[in-house]
Coordinates of C-alpha atoms in Angstrom, one line a residue:
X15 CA 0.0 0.0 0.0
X16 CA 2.8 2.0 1.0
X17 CA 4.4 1.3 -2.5
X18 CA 1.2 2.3 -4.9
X19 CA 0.5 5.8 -2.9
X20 CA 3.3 7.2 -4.4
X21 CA 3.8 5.4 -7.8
X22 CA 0.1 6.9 -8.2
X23 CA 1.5 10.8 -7.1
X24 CA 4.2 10.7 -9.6
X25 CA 1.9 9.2 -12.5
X26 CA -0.5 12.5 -11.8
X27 CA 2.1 14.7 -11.6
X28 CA 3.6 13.4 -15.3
X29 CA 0.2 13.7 -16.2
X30 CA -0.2 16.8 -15.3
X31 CA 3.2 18.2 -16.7
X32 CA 2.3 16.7 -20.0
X33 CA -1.1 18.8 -20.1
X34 CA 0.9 21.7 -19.4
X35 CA 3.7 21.4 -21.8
X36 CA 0.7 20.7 -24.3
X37 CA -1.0 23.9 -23.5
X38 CA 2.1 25.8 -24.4
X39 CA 3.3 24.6 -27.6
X40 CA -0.7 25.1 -28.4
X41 CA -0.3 28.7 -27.4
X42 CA 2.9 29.1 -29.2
X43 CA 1.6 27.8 -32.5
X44 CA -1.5 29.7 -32.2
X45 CA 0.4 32.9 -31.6
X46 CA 2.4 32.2 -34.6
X47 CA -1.0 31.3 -36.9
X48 CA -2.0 34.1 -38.9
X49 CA -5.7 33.6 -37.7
X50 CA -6.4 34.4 -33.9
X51 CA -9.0 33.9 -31.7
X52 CA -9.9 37.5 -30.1
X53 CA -12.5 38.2 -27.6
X54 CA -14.3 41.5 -28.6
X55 CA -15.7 44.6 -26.5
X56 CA -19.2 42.8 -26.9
X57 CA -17.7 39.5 -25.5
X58 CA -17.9 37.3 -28.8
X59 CA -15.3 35.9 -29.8
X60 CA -13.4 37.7 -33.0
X61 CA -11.2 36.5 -35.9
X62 CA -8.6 38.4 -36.7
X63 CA -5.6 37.9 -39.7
X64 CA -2.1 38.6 -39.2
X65 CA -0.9 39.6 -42.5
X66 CA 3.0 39.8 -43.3
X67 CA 4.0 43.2 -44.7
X68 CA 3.2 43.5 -48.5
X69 CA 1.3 40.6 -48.8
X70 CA -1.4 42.5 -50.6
X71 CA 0.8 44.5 -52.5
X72 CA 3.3 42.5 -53.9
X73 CA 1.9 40.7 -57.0
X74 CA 2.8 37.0 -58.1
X75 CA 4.9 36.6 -61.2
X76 CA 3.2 35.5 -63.9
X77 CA 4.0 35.7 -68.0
X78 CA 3.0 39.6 -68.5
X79 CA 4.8 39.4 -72.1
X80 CA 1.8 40.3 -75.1
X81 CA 1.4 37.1 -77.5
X82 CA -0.5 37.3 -80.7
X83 CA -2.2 34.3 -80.9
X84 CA -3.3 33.8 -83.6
X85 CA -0.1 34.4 -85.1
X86 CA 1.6 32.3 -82.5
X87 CA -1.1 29.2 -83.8
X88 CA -0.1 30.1 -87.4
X89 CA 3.6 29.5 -86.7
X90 CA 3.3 25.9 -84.3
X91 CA 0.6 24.8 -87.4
X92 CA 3.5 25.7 -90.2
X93 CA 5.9 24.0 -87.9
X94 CA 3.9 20.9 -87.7
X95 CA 1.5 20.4 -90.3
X96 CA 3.7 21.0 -93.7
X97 CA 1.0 19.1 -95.8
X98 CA -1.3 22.7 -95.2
X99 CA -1.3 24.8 -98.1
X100 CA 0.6 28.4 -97.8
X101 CA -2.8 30.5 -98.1
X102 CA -3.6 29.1 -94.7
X103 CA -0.2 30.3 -93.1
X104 CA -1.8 34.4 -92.4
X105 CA -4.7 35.2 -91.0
X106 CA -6.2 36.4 -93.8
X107 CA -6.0 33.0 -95.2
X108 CA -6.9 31.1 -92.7
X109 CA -10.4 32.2 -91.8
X110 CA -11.7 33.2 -95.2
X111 CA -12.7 31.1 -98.6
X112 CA -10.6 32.8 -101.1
X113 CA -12.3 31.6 -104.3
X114 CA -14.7 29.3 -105.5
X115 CA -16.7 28.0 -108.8
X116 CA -19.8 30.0 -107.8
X117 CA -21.8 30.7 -104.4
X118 CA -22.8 26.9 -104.1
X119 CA -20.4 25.2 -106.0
X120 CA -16.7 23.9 -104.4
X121 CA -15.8 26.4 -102.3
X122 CA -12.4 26.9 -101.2
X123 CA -12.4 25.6 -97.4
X124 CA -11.0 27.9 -94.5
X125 CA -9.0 26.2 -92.3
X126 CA -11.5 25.6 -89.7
X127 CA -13.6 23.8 -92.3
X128 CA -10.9 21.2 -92.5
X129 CA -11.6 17.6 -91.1
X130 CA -8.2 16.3 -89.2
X131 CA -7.8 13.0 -87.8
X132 CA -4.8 12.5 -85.6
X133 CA -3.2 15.4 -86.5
X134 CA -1.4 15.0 -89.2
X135 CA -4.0 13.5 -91.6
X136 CA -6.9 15.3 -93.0
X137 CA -9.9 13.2 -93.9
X138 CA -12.6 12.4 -96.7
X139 CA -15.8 10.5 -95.6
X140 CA -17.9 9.2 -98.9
X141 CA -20.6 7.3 -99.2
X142 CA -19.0 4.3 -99.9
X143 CA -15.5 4.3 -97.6
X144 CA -13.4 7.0 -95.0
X145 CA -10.4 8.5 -96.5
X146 CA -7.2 9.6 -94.2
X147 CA -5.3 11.3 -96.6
X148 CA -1.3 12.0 -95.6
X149 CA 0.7 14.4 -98.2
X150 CA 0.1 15.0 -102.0
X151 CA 2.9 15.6 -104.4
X152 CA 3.8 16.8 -107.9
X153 CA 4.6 13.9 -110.3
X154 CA 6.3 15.7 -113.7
X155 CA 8.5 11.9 -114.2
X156 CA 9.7 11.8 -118.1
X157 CA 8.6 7.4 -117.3
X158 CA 4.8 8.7 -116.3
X159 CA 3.0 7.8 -119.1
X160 CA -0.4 9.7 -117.5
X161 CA 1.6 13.1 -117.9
X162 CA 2.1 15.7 -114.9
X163 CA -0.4 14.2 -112.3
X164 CA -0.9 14.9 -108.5
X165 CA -0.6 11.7 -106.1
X166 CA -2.3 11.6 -102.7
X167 CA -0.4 8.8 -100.4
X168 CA -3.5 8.2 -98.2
X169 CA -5.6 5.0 -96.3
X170 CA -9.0 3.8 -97.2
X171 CA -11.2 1.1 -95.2
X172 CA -12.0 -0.5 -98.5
X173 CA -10.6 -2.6 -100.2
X174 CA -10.4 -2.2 -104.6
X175 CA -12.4 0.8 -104.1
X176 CA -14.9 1.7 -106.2
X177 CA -16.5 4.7 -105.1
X178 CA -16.5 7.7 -107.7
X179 CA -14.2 10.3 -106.2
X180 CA -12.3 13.8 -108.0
X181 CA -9.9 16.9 -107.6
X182 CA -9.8 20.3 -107.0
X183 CA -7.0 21.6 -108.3
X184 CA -6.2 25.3 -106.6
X185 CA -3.8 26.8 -108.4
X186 CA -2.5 30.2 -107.3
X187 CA -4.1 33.6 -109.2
X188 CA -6.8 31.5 -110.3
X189 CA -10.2 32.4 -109.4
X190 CA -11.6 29.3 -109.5
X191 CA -10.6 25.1 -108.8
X192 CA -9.8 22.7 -111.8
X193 CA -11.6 19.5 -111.5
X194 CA -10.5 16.2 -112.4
X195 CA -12.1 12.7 -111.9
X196 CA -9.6 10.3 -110.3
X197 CA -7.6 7.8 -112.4
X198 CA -6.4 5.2 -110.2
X199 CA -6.3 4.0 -106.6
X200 CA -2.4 1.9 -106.5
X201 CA -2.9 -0.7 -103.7
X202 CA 0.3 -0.6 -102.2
X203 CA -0.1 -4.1 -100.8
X204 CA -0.6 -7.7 -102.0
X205 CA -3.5 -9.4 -101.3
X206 CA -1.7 -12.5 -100.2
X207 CA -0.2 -10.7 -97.4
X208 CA -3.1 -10.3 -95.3
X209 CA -5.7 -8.1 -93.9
X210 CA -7.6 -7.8 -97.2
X211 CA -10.5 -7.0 -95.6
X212 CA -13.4 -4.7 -96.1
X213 CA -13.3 -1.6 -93.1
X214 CA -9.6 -2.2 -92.5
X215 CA -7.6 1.0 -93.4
X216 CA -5.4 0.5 -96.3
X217 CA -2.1 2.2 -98.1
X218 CA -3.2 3.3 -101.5
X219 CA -1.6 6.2 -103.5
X220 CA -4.2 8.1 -105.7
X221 CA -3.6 9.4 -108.9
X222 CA -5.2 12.9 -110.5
X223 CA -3.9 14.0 -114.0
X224 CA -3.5 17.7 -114.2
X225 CA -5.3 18.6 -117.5
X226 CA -3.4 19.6 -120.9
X227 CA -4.4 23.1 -120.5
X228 CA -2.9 23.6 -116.9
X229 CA 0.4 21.4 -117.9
X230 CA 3.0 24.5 -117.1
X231 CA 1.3 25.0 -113.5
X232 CA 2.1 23.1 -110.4
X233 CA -1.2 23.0 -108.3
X234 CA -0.4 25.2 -105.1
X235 CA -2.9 22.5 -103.2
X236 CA -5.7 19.4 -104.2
X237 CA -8.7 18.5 -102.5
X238 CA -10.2 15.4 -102.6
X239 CA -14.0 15.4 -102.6
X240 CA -16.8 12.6 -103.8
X241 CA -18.9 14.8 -106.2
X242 CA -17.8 17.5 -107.9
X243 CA -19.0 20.8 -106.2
X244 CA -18.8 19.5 -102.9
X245 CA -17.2 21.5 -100.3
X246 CA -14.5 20.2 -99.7
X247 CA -13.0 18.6 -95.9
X248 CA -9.3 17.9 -96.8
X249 CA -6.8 20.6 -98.6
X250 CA -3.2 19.1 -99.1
X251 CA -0.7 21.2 -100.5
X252 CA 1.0 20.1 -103.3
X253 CA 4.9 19.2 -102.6
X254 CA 7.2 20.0 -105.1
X255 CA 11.0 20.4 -104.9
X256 CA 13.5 19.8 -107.4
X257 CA 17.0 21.9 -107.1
X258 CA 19.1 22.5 -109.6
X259 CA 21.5 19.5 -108.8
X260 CA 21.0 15.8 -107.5
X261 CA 22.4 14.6 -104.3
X262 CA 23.6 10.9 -103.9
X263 CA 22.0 9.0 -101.4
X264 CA 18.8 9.1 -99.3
X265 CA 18.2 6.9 -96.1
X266 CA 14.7 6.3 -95.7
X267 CA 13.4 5.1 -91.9
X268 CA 10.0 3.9 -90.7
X269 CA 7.9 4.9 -87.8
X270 CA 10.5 4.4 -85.5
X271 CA 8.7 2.6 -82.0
X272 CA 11.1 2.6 -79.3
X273 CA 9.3 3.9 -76.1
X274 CA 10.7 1.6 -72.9
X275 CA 13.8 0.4 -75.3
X276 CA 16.2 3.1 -75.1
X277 CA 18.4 2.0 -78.3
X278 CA 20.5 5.3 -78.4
X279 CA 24.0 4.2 -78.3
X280 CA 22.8 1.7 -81.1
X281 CA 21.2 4.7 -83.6
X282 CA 24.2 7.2 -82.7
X283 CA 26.7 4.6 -84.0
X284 CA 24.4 3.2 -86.9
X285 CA 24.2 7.2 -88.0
X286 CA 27.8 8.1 -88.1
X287 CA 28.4 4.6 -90.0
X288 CA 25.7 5.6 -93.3
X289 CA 27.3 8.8 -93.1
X290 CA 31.1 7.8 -93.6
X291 CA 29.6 5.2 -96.0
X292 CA 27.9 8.3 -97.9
X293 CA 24.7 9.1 -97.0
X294 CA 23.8 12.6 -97.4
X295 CA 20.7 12.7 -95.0
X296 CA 18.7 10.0 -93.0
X297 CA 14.5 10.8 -93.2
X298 CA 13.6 9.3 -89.6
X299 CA 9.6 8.9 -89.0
X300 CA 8.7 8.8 -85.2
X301 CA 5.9 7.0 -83.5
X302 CA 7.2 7.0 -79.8
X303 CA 10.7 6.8 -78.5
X304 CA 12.7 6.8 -75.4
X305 CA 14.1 9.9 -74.4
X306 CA 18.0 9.8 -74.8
X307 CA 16.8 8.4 -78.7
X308 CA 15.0 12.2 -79.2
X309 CA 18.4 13.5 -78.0
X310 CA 20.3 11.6 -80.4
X311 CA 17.9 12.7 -83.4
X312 CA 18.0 16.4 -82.0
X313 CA 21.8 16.1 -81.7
X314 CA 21.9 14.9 -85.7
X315 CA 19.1 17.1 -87.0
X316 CA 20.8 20.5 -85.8
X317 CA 23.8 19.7 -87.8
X318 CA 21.6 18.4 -91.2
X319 CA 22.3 15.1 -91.5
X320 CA 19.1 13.6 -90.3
X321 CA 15.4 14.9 -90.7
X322 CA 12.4 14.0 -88.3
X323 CA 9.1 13.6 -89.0
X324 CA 6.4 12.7 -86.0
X325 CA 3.9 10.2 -87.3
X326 CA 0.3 8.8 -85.8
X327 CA -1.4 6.1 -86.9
X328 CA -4.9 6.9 -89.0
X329 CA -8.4 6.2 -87.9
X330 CA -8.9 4.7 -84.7
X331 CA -5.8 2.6 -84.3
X332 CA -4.3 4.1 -80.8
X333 CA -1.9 7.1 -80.2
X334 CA -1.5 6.3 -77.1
X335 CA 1.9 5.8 -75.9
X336 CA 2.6 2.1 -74.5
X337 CA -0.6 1.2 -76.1
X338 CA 0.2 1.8 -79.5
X339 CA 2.9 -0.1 -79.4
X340 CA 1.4 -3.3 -77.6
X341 CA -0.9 -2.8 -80.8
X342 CA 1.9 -2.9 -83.2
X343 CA 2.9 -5.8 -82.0
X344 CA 0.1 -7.5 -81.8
X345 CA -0.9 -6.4 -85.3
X346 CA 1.5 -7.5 -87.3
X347 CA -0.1 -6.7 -90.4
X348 CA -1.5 -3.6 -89.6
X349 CA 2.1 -2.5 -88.6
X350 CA 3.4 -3.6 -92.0
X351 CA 0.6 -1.6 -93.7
X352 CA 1.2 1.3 -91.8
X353 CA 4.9 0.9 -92.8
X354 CA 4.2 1.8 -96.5
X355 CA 2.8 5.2 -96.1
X356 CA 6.3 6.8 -94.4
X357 CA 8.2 4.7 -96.9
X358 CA 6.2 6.3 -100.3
X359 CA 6.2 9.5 -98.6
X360 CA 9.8 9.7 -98.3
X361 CA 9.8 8.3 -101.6
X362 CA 7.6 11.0 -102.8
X363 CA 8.9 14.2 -101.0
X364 CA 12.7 13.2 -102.1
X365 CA 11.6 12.2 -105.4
X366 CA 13.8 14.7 -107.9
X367 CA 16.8 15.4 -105.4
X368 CA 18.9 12.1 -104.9
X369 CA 19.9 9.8 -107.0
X370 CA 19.1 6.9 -105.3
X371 CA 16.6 6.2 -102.2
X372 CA 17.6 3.3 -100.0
X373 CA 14.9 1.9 -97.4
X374 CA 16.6 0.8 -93.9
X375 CA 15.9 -0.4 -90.3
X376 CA 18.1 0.9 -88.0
X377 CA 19.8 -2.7 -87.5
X378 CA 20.7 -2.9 -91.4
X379 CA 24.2 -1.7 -93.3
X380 CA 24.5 -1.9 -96.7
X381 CA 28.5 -2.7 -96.6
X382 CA 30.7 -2.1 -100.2
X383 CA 33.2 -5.1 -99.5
X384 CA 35.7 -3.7 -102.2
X385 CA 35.6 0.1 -102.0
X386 CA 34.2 2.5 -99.0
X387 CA 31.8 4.5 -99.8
X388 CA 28.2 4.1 -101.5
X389 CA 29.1 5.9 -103.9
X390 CA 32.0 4.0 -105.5
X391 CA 29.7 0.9 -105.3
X392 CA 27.2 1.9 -107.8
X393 CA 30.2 3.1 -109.9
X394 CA 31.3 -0.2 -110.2
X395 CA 27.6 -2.0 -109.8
X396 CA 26.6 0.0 -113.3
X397 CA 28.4 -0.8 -115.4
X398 CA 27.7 -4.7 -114.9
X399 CA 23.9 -4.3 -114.8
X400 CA 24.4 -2.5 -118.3
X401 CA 26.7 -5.2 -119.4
X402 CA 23.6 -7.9 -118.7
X403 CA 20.8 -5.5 -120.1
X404 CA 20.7 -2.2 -121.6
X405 CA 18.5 -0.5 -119.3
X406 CA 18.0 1.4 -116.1
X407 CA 16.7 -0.7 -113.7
X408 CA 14.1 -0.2 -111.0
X409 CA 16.2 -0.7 -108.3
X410 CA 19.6 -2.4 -107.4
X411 CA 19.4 -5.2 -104.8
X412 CA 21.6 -6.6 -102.3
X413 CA 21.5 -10.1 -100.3
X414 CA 20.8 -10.2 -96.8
X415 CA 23.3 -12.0 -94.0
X416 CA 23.1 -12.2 -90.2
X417 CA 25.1 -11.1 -88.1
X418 CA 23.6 -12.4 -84.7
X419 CA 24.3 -11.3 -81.4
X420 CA 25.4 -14.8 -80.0
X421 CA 28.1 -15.3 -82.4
X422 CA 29.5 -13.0 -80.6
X423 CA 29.6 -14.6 -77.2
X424 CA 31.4 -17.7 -77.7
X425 CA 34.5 -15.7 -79.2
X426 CA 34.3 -12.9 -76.3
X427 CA 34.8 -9.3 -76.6
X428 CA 37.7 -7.2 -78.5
X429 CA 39.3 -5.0 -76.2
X430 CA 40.6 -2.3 -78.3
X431 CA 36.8 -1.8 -79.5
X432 CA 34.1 0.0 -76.9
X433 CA 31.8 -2.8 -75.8
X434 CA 29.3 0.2 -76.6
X435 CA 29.7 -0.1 -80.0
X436 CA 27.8 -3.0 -81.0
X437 CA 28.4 -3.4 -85.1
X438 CA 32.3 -2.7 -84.7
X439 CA 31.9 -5.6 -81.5
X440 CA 30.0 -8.0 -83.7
X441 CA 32.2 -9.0 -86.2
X442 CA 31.3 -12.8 -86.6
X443 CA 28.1 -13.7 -89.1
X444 CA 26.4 -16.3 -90.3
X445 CA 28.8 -17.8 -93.5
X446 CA 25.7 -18.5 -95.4
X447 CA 23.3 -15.3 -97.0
X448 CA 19.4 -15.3 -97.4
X449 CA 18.1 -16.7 -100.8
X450 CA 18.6 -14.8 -103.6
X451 CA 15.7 -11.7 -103.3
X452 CA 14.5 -12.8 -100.7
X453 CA 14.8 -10.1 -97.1
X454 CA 16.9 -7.7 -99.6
X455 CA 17.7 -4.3 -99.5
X456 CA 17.7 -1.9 -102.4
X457 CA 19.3 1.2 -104.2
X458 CA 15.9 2.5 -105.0
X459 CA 16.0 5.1 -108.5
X460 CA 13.7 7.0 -108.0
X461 CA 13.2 8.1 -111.6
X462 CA 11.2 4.3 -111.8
X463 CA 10.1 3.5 -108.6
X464 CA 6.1 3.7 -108.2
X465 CA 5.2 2.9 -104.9
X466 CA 7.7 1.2 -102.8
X467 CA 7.7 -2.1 -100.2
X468 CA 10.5 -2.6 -97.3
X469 CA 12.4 -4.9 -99.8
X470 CA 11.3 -4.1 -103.4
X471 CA 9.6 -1.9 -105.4
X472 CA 5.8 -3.1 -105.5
X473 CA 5.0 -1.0 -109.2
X474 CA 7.6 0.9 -111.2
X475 CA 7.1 3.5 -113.9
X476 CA 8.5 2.3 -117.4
X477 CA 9.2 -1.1 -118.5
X478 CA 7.5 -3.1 -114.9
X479 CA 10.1 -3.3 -111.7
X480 CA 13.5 -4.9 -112.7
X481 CA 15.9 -5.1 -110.2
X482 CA 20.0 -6.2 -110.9
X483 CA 21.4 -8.3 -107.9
X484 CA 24.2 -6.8 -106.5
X485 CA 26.8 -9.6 -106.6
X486 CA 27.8 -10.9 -102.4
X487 CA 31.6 -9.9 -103.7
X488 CA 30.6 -6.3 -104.3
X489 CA 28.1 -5.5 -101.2
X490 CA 26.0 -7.2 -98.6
X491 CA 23.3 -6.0 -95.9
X492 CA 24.7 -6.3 -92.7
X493 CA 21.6 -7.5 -90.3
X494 CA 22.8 -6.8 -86.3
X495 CA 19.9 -9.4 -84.6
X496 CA 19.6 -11.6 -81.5
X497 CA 17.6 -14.0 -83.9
X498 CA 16.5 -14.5 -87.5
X499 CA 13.1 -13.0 -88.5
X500 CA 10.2 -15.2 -87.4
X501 CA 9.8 -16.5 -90.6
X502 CA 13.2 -18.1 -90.5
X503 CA 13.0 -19.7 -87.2
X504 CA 13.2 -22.9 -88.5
X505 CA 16.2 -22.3 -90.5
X506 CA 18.1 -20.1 -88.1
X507 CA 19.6 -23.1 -86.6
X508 CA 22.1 -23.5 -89.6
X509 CA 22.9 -20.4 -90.3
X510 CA 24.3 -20.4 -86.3
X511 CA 26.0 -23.6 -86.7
X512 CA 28.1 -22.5 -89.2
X513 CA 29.7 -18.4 -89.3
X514 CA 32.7 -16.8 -90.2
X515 CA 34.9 -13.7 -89.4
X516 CA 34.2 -10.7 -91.0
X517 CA 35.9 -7.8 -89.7
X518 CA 35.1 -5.7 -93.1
X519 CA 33.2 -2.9 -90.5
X520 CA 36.7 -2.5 -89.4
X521 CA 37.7 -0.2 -92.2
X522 CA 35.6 2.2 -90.6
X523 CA 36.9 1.6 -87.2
X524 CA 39.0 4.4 -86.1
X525 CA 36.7 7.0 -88.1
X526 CA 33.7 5.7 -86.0
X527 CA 34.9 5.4 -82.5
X528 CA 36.0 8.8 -83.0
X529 CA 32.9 10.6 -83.6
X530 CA 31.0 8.4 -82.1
X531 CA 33.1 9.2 -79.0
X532 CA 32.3 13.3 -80.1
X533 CA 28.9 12.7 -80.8
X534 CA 28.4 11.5 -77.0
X535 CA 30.0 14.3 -75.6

């Protein structure tokens, strides 16, 4: 008893210094609170604020400078919609219809009348079929036998259409549009691929021959319309550019996917290879990407050797990062169709200043095995497709070989060589190519080519799509996998089982660890 008497004192007294030390700190804090209870003269109790000197007074910083927005929107919508005619790019232009047939015939469409789907495409809907059209362009080829002709790379959810559709040709000082039925929708696909299925958008590449009268003038834009005084939804401009001298070589790159795969390293070293091997500008089309691979593009496109084009999808395929992707791979055949329309519209928009277009993934190199460059290739590959036949050809192909990443592994890693630098690194392939046209690549002329596939030309101007094989002792594409393509799977085992040295990247070596080493700076 003696024992709890005072065990109980000191447990009220802690008690009661606790309280205590409570009721202070809540003082403190409420003296330091900027709202405080106050007991008026009347006996209620008050609020009052404390308010720090100049809090009214002193204003929060916010963007004060004076934007014209309109003409802010004019410049983002040149910037990223190239395929707009130049009319639209004041403000004049943009808001009013600036001629017409008549008062209720095809009037020139402002640029809110426009229909866009996914940004970059600008849309037709018939009565028979949706149109997502991409970029149009001037055709003035000596092979065309239809004469100077406009050509709309675009998608259609019908297959072999057969809905009735024309142009409006607006040509600049003229008061009113030029109409024109449309010749031809070019599938720019095979049937026995796949997908050839009614409501599925397709690649087709429409054709619209200028008429005799109007052969001197390049349309400054086309519209696309079912009948022929409808209003029309879409307004392309035309693209034309043809300088006064060719260049060699243009590198032409689909929708490039790399989101969660950041591949930079890779696509800084594969760009500073084409471009000792001669290529004087890389067209890159981008879906979604990692970050450091927008840095490497950025890096490359402010000193002109690489152009970037963003790219969506048409129609209601998905935009949305992650998601589109886990669509492309899931739809293999809807990736492949979707492949086509960056291919023909680099094609297209390079078509009178290089010689030669060559279509790439970034895990190809066409490698000369006897000279350096590109350039000295063809010099020597001409003169032996002339020697067979007497005729430009379509395109010049060249055999595909593997050069897997496991071949690698078994013979370790060559110290004098970053490990970073995967093609100089992997330097054992398969001794045996791919059959004979079969997973090619091609020097594409341009003068010929129609409408272009990932490995050949699908339809060629002039006498049909022949293609010279580029003898394995001139050239060979260099393909940097960890496997062979899935339709090879079953074959892949002997191509492994028996591979070879070939150092012949190592010409390039000291060359490309030195700017690559600059480049990553």
């Amino acid at each position: 008893m003696s024992i709890c008497r005072p065990l109980r004192r000191w447990a009220w007294l802690i008690t009661i210094w606790l309280l205590s030390m409570f009721a202070i700190l809540h003082l403190y804090h409420t003296a330091q609170s900027p709202i405080i209870l106050q007991t008026n003269t009347n006996g209620a109790t008050a609020f009052t604020i404390n308010v720090e000197k100049n809090y009214y007074t002193e204003t929060p910083k916010t963007d004060k400078s004076k934007t014209d927005a309109e003409s802010q929107m004019l410049s983002e919508i040149k910037e990223h919609l190239p395929s707009l005619p130049k009319s639209y790019l004041n403000k004049k232009g943009a808001a009013l219809n600036l001629f017409y047939k008549n008062e209720s015939c095809a009037k020139y469409p402002s640029l809110y009348d426009l229909e866009f789907n996914n940004i970059y495409w600008q849309s037709l809907y018939t009565t028979n079929g949706t149109f997502h059209l991409y970029n149009a362009y001037y055709d003035i080829r000596k092979m065309s036998r239809i004469g100077p002709a406009v050509r709309i790379l675009g998608m259609i959810n019908r297959i072999e259409p057969t809905i009735k559709t024309h142009c409006q040709f607006w040509f600049e000082n003229h008061k009113e549009p030029v109409f024109i039925k449309v010749m031809e929708y070019k599938y720019i696909w095979y049937k026995k691929w796949g997908n050839y299925k009614q409501g599925i958008f397709q690649p087709y590449l429409i054709a619209c021959q200028i008429p005799q009268r109007y052969h001197k003038l390049i349309p400054a834009s086309v519209s696309l319309v079912e009948k022929v005084c409808d209003s029309p939804t879409n307004n392309l401009r035309v693209l034309y550019d043809k300088p006064v001298q060719k260049k060699g070589f243009a590198v032409c790159v689909k929708g490039l996917d790399f989101l969660y795969r950041d591949i930079s390293i890779r696509l800084l070293e594969w760009i500073e290879l084409l471009v000792l091997l001669g290529a004087d500008k890389i067209f890159f089309y981008k879906l979604q990407v990692h970050p450091n691979i927008t840095k490497v593009l950025n890096y490359y496109e402010e000193r002109g050797k690489v152009d970037v084009t963003p790219l969506t999808l048409p129609g209601g395929q998905p935009n949305i990062p992650g998601f589109q992707h886990m669509y492309l791979v899931k739809k293999i055949n809807h990736k492949r169709q979707n492949e086509l329309i960056p291919y023909n519209d680099c094609l297209y928009r390079n078509l009178y200043k290089y010689e030669y277009i060559v279509l790439l993934d970034i895990d190809e190199v066409i490698m000369p095995l006897k000279v350096n460059s590109w350039n000295e290739l063809m010099n020597n590959v001409l003169p032996k497709a002339l020697a067979i036949k007497n005729e430009t050809r379509a395109s010049y192909n060249v055999r595909n070989v593997y050069f897997l990443d496991d071949l690698l592994h078994s013979h370790g890693w060559f110290k004098n060589i970053p490990r970073y630098l995967h093609m100089l690194q992997h330097v054992y392939r398969s001794q045996n190519f791919t059959k004979p046209n079969q997973y090619v690549k091609c020097f594409h002329n341009p003068e010929r080519a129609l409408i272009l596939h990932n490995h050949f030309p699908l339809a060629c101007l002039g006498s049909g799509c022949t293609s010279y094989g580029i003898e394995t002792t001139d050239a060979q594409l260099q393909h940097y996998r960890a496997d062979c393509v899935k339709t090879l799977k079953k074959t892949c085992t002997q191509f492994r089982q028996k591979s070879v040295l070939d150092t012949t990247i190592w010409k390039f070596k000291e060359k490309l660890i030195k700017h690559t080493t600059i480049a990553m700076k």
